[in-house]
């Protein structure tokens, strides 16, 4: 569900999961090893977790990340909440660091953090560059870096969220400044096209061949665009395999560019 940042900043607390005795009374002495995570504003139980679970509040994550993101020119693009607030997602974009890669071809750095109160995910931070590729709203993205951390009591790195966010932003900037130009400067060769063809299913051969003929890619950035076009328009978007293939395309083309640079 679409939301704003205030919608996910509701107060949450932990309640011990106690044993009920034969008289129906709560026994606060005997521990079950579990606890409830509850929304204090509505009284709704979001989950039942073990005592080893460390509650990391959205408010804490936002407080630690917002300053360093805003310092780098970030602004909130989207907020989503699921399961009555049990899971949340906040997407920031950095319009001041947009990279122009060709005529009408721009990519904007983004950083997304996800958090949950039901144990389905820990704290996830994903950064990359994304762009609109057609009028129907489809986007393609390059994941620059990922950070995942579990909510466990002993996990001290959860206290350094600000540092992790800062490092993630810096890595993304480097990738956009150094890796993207390398793809543009590397001429496409027949071996690159053959490698690209091999990762797609045989059923898409006619479509991708047609796109290669139409586009006439001159460099590896052009070839990457052909691949993303096929993944977006020539494959079944309902299939998980399509999204897995799509996520591999950038690293495939980057490895081609790196090998060509080593040969030079």
CSV table of C-alpha atoms in Angstrom, one decimal:
chain,number,residue,atom,x,y,z
A,1,UNK,CA,0.0,0.0,0.0
A,2,UNK,CA,1.3,3.4,-0.9
A,3,UNK,CA,2.0,5.6,2.1
A,4,UNK,CA,4.1,8.5,3.3
A,5,UNK,CA,7.0,8.4,5.7
A,6,UNK,CA,4.8,9.3,8.7
A,7,UNK,CA,2.6,6.2,8.1
A,8,UNK,CA,5.4,3.8,9.0
A,9,UNK,CA,6.7,5.7,12.0
A,10,UNK,CA,4.0,4.3,14.4
A,11,UNK,CA,5.2,3.2,17.8
A,12,UNK,CA,6.0,-0.5,18.3
A,13,UNK,CA,6.9,-2.4,21.5
A,14,UNK,CA,7.7,-5.9,22.7
A,15,UNK,CA,5.4,-7.9,25.0
A,16,UNK,CA,6.6,-11.1,26.7
A,17,UNK,CA,4.7,-14.2,25.6
A,18,UNK,CA,3.7,-15.6,29.0
A,19,UNK,CA,2.2,-18.9,30.0
A,20,UNK,CA,-1.5,-19.0,31.0
A,21,UNK,CA,-2.1,-21.1,34.1
A,22,UNK,CA,-5.0,-23.4,34.9
A,23,UNK,CA,-7.0,-20.5,36.2
A,24,UNK,CA,-6.6,-18.5,33.0
A,25,UNK,CA,-4.1,-16.1,34.6
A,26,UNK,CA,-0.9,-14.9,32.9
A,27,UNK,CA,2.2,-16.3,34.5
A,28,UNK,CA,4.9,-13.7,34.1
A,29,UNK,CA,7.5,-15.8,35.8
A,30,UNK,CA,7.7,-18.7,33.3
A,31,UNK,CA,9.3,-17.7,30.0
A,32,UNK,CA,8.2,-19.2,26.7
A,33,UNK,CA,11.2,-17.9,24.9
A,34,UNK,CA,8.9,-15.8,22.6
A,35,UNK,CA,7.6,-12.3,22.5
A,36,UNK,CA,5.0,-10.3,20.6
A,37,UNK,CA,5.7,-7.3,18.5
A,38,UNK,CA,2.8,-4.9,18.9
A,39,UNK,CA,1.7,-1.6,17.3
A,40,UNK,CA,1.1,0.7,20.3
A,41,UNK,CA,-1.2,3.0,18.3
A,42,UNK,CA,-3.7,0.3,17.4
A,43,UNK,CA,-2.9,-2.6,19.7
A,44,UNK,CA,-2.4,-4.9,16.8
A,45,UNK,CA,0.0,-7.8,17.1
A,46,UNK,CA,2.3,-7.8,14.2
A,47,UNK,CA,4.3,-10.9,14.9
A,48,UNK,CA,5.4,-13.5,17.5
A,49,UNK,CA,9.2,-13.7,17.6
A,50,UNK,CA,11.8,-15.5,19.7
A,51,UNK,CA,13.6,-13.6,22.4
A,52,UNK,CA,16.7,-13.7,20.1
A,53,UNK,CA,14.9,-11.3,17.8
A,54,UNK,CA,16.1,-7.7,18.0
A,55,UNK,CA,13.5,-5.1,17.3
A,56,UNK,CA,14.8,-2.5,14.9
A,57,UNK,CA,12.3,0.3,14.5
A,58,UNK,CA,11.6,2.1,11.3
A,59,UNK,CA,12.0,5.4,13.2
A,60,UNK,CA,15.5,4.4,14.2
A,61,UNK,CA,16.4,3.4,10.6
A,62,UNK,CA,15.0,6.6,9.2
A,63,UNK,CA,16.7,8.8,11.8
A,64,UNK,CA,20.1,7.2,11.1
A,65,UNK,CA,19.7,7.3,7.3
A,66,UNK,CA,17.8,10.4,6.5
A,67,UNK,CA,20.5,12.9,7.4
A,68,UNK,CA,23.3,11.2,5.3
A,69,UNK,CA,20.9,10.7,2.4
A,70,UNK,CA,19.7,14.3,2.4
A,71,UNK,CA,23.3,15.4,2.7
A,72,UNK,CA,23.9,13.7,-0.7
A,73,UNK,CA,20.9,15.4,-2.3
A,74,UNK,CA,18.5,12.5,-1.8
A,75,UNK,CA,14.7,12.9,-1.6
A,76,UNK,CA,11.9,10.4,-0.8
A,77,UNK,CA,10.4,9.0,-4.0
A,78,UNK,CA,8.1,6.3,-2.6
A,79,UNK,CA,7.0,4.7,0.6
A,80,UNK,CA,5.2,1.4,0.8
A,81,UNK,CA,3.8,-0.6,3.7
A,82,UNK,CA,2.4,-4.1,3.9
A,83,UNK,CA,0.7,-6.4,6.4
A,84,UNK,CA,-0.8,-3.5,8.5
A,85,UNK,CA,2.7,-2.1,8.9
A,86,UNK,CA,4.6,-5.3,9.5
A,87,UNK,CA,6.8,-4.7,6.5
A,88,UNK,CA,7.9,-1.3,5.1
A,89,UNK,CA,9.9,0.0,2.1
A,90,UNK,CA,11.3,3.5,1.6
A,91,UNK,CA,12.8,4.5,-1.8
A,92,UNK,CA,15.0,7.6,-2.1
A,93,UNK,CA,16.3,9.1,-5.4
A,94,UNK,CA,19.3,11.4,-6.1
A,95,UNK,CA,18.2,13.7,-9.0
A,96,UNK,CA,21.3,15.9,-8.7
A,97,UNK,CA,23.5,12.8,-9.6
A,98,UNK,CA,21.6,11.8,-12.7
A,99,UNK,CA,23.9,10.4,-15.4
A,100,UNK,CA,23.3,11.1,-19.1
A,101,UNK,CA,24.5,8.2,-21.2
A,102,UNK,CA,23.2,9.2,-24.6
A,103,UNK,CA,20.4,11.0,-26.3
A,104,UNK,CA,17.3,10.8,-24.1
A,105,UNK,CA,19.0,8.1,-22.0
A,106,UNK,CA,19.4,9.0,-18.4
A,107,UNK,CA,19.7,7.0,-15.2
A,108,UNK,CA,19.0,8.2,-11.7
A,109,UNK,CA,20.7,6.7,-8.6
A,110,UNK,CA,18.3,5.4,-6.0
A,111,UNK,CA,18.6,3.7,-2.6
A,112,UNK,CA,15.9,1.6,-1.0
A,113,UNK,CA,15.7,0.3,2.6
A,114,UNK,CA,13.3,-2.4,3.7
A,115,UNK,CA,12.5,-3.4,7.2
A,116,UNK,CA,10.0,-5.8,8.9
A,117,UNK,CA,8.5,-6.5,12.3
A,118,UNK,CA,7.5,-10.0,11.4
A,119,UNK,CA,10.8,-11.7,10.6
A,120,UNK,CA,10.2,-12.0,6.9
A,121,UNK,CA,13.2,-9.8,6.1
A,122,UNK,CA,15.8,-8.1,8.2
A,123,UNK,CA,17.2,-4.7,7.3
A,124,UNK,CA,17.8,-4.7,3.5
A,125,UNK,CA,19.5,-1.8,1.8
A,126,UNK,CA,19.6,-1.8,-2.0
A,127,UNK,CA,21.2,0.8,-4.2
A,128,UNK,CA,21.4,1.2,-7.9
A,129,UNK,CA,20.5,3.2,-11.0
A,130,UNK,CA,17.0,3.0,-12.6
A,131,UNK,CA,15.3,4.5,-15.5
A,132,UNK,CA,12.0,4.5,-17.4
A,133,UNK,CA,12.3,2.6,-20.6
A,134,UNK,CA,8.9,2.9,-22.1
A,135,UNK,CA,5.7,4.8,-21.8
A,136,UNK,CA,3.8,2.0,-20.0
A,137,UNK,CA,5.8,2.7,-16.9
A,138,UNK,CA,8.3,-0.2,-17.1
A,139,UNK,CA,11.7,0.5,-15.5
A,140,UNK,CA,15.0,-1.3,-15.7
A,141,UNK,CA,17.6,-1.1,-13.0
A,142,UNK,CA,21.2,-1.9,-12.3
A,143,UNK,CA,21.8,-3.0,-8.7
A,144,UNK,CA,25.0,-1.4,-7.6
A,145,UNK,CA,25.2,-2.8,-4.1
A,146,UNK,CA,23.2,-4.8,-1.6
A,147,UNK,CA,23.3,-4.9,2.2
A,148,UNK,CA,21.3,-7.5,4.3
A,149,UNK,CA,21.3,-7.8,8.0
A,150,UNK,CA,19.3,-10.1,10.3
A,151,UNK,CA,17.5,-8.8,13.4
A,152,UNK,CA,19.3,-10.7,16.1
A,153,UNK,CA,20.4,-9.5,19.5
A,154,UNK,CA,24.1,-10.0,18.9
A,155,UNK,CA,24.2,-8.1,15.6
A,156,UNK,CA,26.2,-5.1,16.5
A,157,UNK,CA,26.4,-3.9,12.8
A,158,UNK,CA,22.8,-2.8,13.0
A,159,UNK,CA,24.1,0.1,15.1
A,160,UNK,CA,26.1,1.5,12.2
A,161,UNK,CA,23.3,2.1,9.7
A,162,UNK,CA,24.4,5.6,9.0
A,163,UNK,CA,27.9,4.4,8.0
A,164,UNK,CA,26.4,1.6,5.8
A,165,UNK,CA,24.1,4.0,4.0
A,166,UNK,CA,27.0,6.4,3.4
A,167,UNK,CA,29.2,3.6,2.0
A,168,UNK,CA,26.4,2.4,-0.2
A,169,UNK,CA,25.8,5.8,-1.7
A,170,UNK,CA,29.5,6.3,-2.4
A,171,UNK,CA,29.8,2.9,-4.1
A,172,UNK,CA,26.8,3.7,-6.3
A,173,UNK,CA,28.4,7.0,-7.4
A,174,UNK,CA,31.6,5.3,-8.3
A,175,UNK,CA,29.8,2.7,-10.4
A,176,UNK,CA,27.9,5.3,-12.3
A,177,UNK,CA,31.0,7.4,-12.9
A,178,UNK,CA,33.5,4.6,-13.8
A,179,UNK,CA,31.6,1.5,-15.0
A,180,UNK,CA,29.0,3.1,-17.2
A,181,UNK,CA,31.5,5.1,-19.3
A,182,UNK,CA,33.6,1.9,-19.7
A,183,UNK,CA,30.6,0.2,-21.3
A,184,UNK,CA,30.1,3.2,-23.6
A,185,UNK,CA,33.8,3.2,-24.6
A,186,UNK,CA,34.0,-0.5,-25.4
A,187,UNK,CA,33.2,-1.5,-29.0
A,188,UNK,CA,30.8,-4.4,-29.5
A,189,UNK,CA,32.4,-7.5,-31.1
A,190,UNK,CA,30.8,-10.7,-32.4
A,191,UNK,CA,31.9,-12.6,-29.3
A,192,UNK,CA,29.9,-10.2,-27.1
A,193,UNK,CA,26.7,-10.7,-29.2
A,194,UNK,CA,27.1,-14.5,-29.0
A,195,UNK,CA,27.5,-14.4,-25.2
A,196,UNK,CA,24.4,-12.2,-25.0
A,197,UNK,CA,22.4,-14.6,-27.2
A,198,UNK,CA,23.3,-17.6,-25.0
A,199,UNK,CA,21.7,-16.3,-21.9
A,200,UNK,CA,18.3,-15.9,-23.5
A,201,UNK,CA,15.9,-18.8,-24.0
A,202,UNK,CA,15.7,-20.2,-27.5
A,203,UNK,CA,12.1,-19.1,-27.8
A,204,UNK,CA,13.3,-15.4,-27.8
A,205,UNK,CA,15.9,-15.9,-30.5
A,206,UNK,CA,13.8,-14.3,-33.3
A,207,UNK,CA,12.9,-11.3,-31.1
A,208,UNK,CA,16.4,-10.6,-29.9
A,209,UNK,CA,17.9,-11.1,-33.4
A,210,UNK,CA,15.3,-8.6,-34.7
A,211,UNK,CA,16.3,-6.0,-32.0
A,212,UNK,CA,20.0,-6.5,-32.8
A,213,UNK,CA,19.4,-5.8,-36.4
A,214,UNK,CA,17.2,-2.7,-35.7
A,215,UNK,CA,19.5,-1.3,-33.0
A,216,UNK,CA,22.9,-2.0,-34.6
A,217,UNK,CA,24.7,-1.8,-31.2
A,218,UNK,CA,28.0,0.0,-31.5
A,219,UNK,CA,29.2,-0.3,-27.9
A,220,UNK,CA,28.5,-2.5,-24.9
A,221,UNK,CA,26.1,0.0,-23.4
A,222,UNK,CA,24.0,-0.3,-26.6
A,223,UNK,CA,24.2,-4.1,-26.3
A,224,UNK,CA,23.0,-3.9,-22.7
A,225,UNK,CA,20.0,-1.8,-23.8
A,226,UNK,CA,19.1,-4.5,-26.4
A,227,UNK,CA,19.2,-7.1,-23.7
A,228,UNK,CA,17.0,-5.1,-21.3
A,229,UNK,CA,14.6,-4.4,-24.1
A,230,UNK,CA,14.2,-8.1,-24.8
A,231,UNK,CA,13.8,-8.9,-21.1
A,232,UNK,CA,11.1,-6.3,-20.8
A,233,UNK,CA,9.2,-6.8,-24.0
A,234,UNK,CA,10.1,-10.1,-25.4
A,235,UNK,CA,9.8,-12.4,-22.3
A,236,UNK,CA,7.0,-13.3,-20.0
A,237,UNK,CA,7.2,-10.9,-17.1
A,238,UNK,CA,5.1,-13.2,-14.9
A,239,UNK,CA,7.9,-15.8,-14.9
A,240,UNK,CA,10.5,-15.6,-12.1
A,241,UNK,CA,13.2,-16.8,-14.6
A,242,UNK,CA,12.7,-13.5,-16.6
A,243,UNK,CA,13.6,-11.4,-13.6
A,244,UNK,CA,16.5,-13.6,-12.7
A,245,UNK,CA,17.8,-13.3,-16.3
A,246,UNK,CA,17.3,-9.5,-16.2
A,247,UNK,CA,19.3,-9.2,-13.0
A,248,UNK,CA,22.3,-10.9,-14.6
A,249,UNK,CA,22.5,-8.8,-17.7
A,250,UNK,CA,24.5,-5.9,-16.3
A,251,UNK,CA,27.2,-8.1,-14.7
A,252,UNK,CA,27.5,-10.0,-17.9
A,253,UNK,CA,28.1,-6.9,-20.0
A,254,UNK,CA,30.4,-5.4,-17.4
A,255,UNK,CA,32.5,-8.6,-17.4
A,256,UNK,CA,32.8,-8.2,-21.2
A,257,UNK,CA,34.0,-4.6,-20.8
A,258,UNK,CA,36.5,-5.6,-18.1
A,259,UNK,CA,38.0,-8.3,-20.2
A,260,UNK,CA,38.4,-6.0,-23.2
A,261,UNK,CA,40.1,-3.4,-21.0
A,262,UNK,CA,42.5,-6.0,-19.8
A,263,UNK,CA,43.3,-7.0,-23.4
A,264,UNK,CA,44.1,-3.4,-24.4
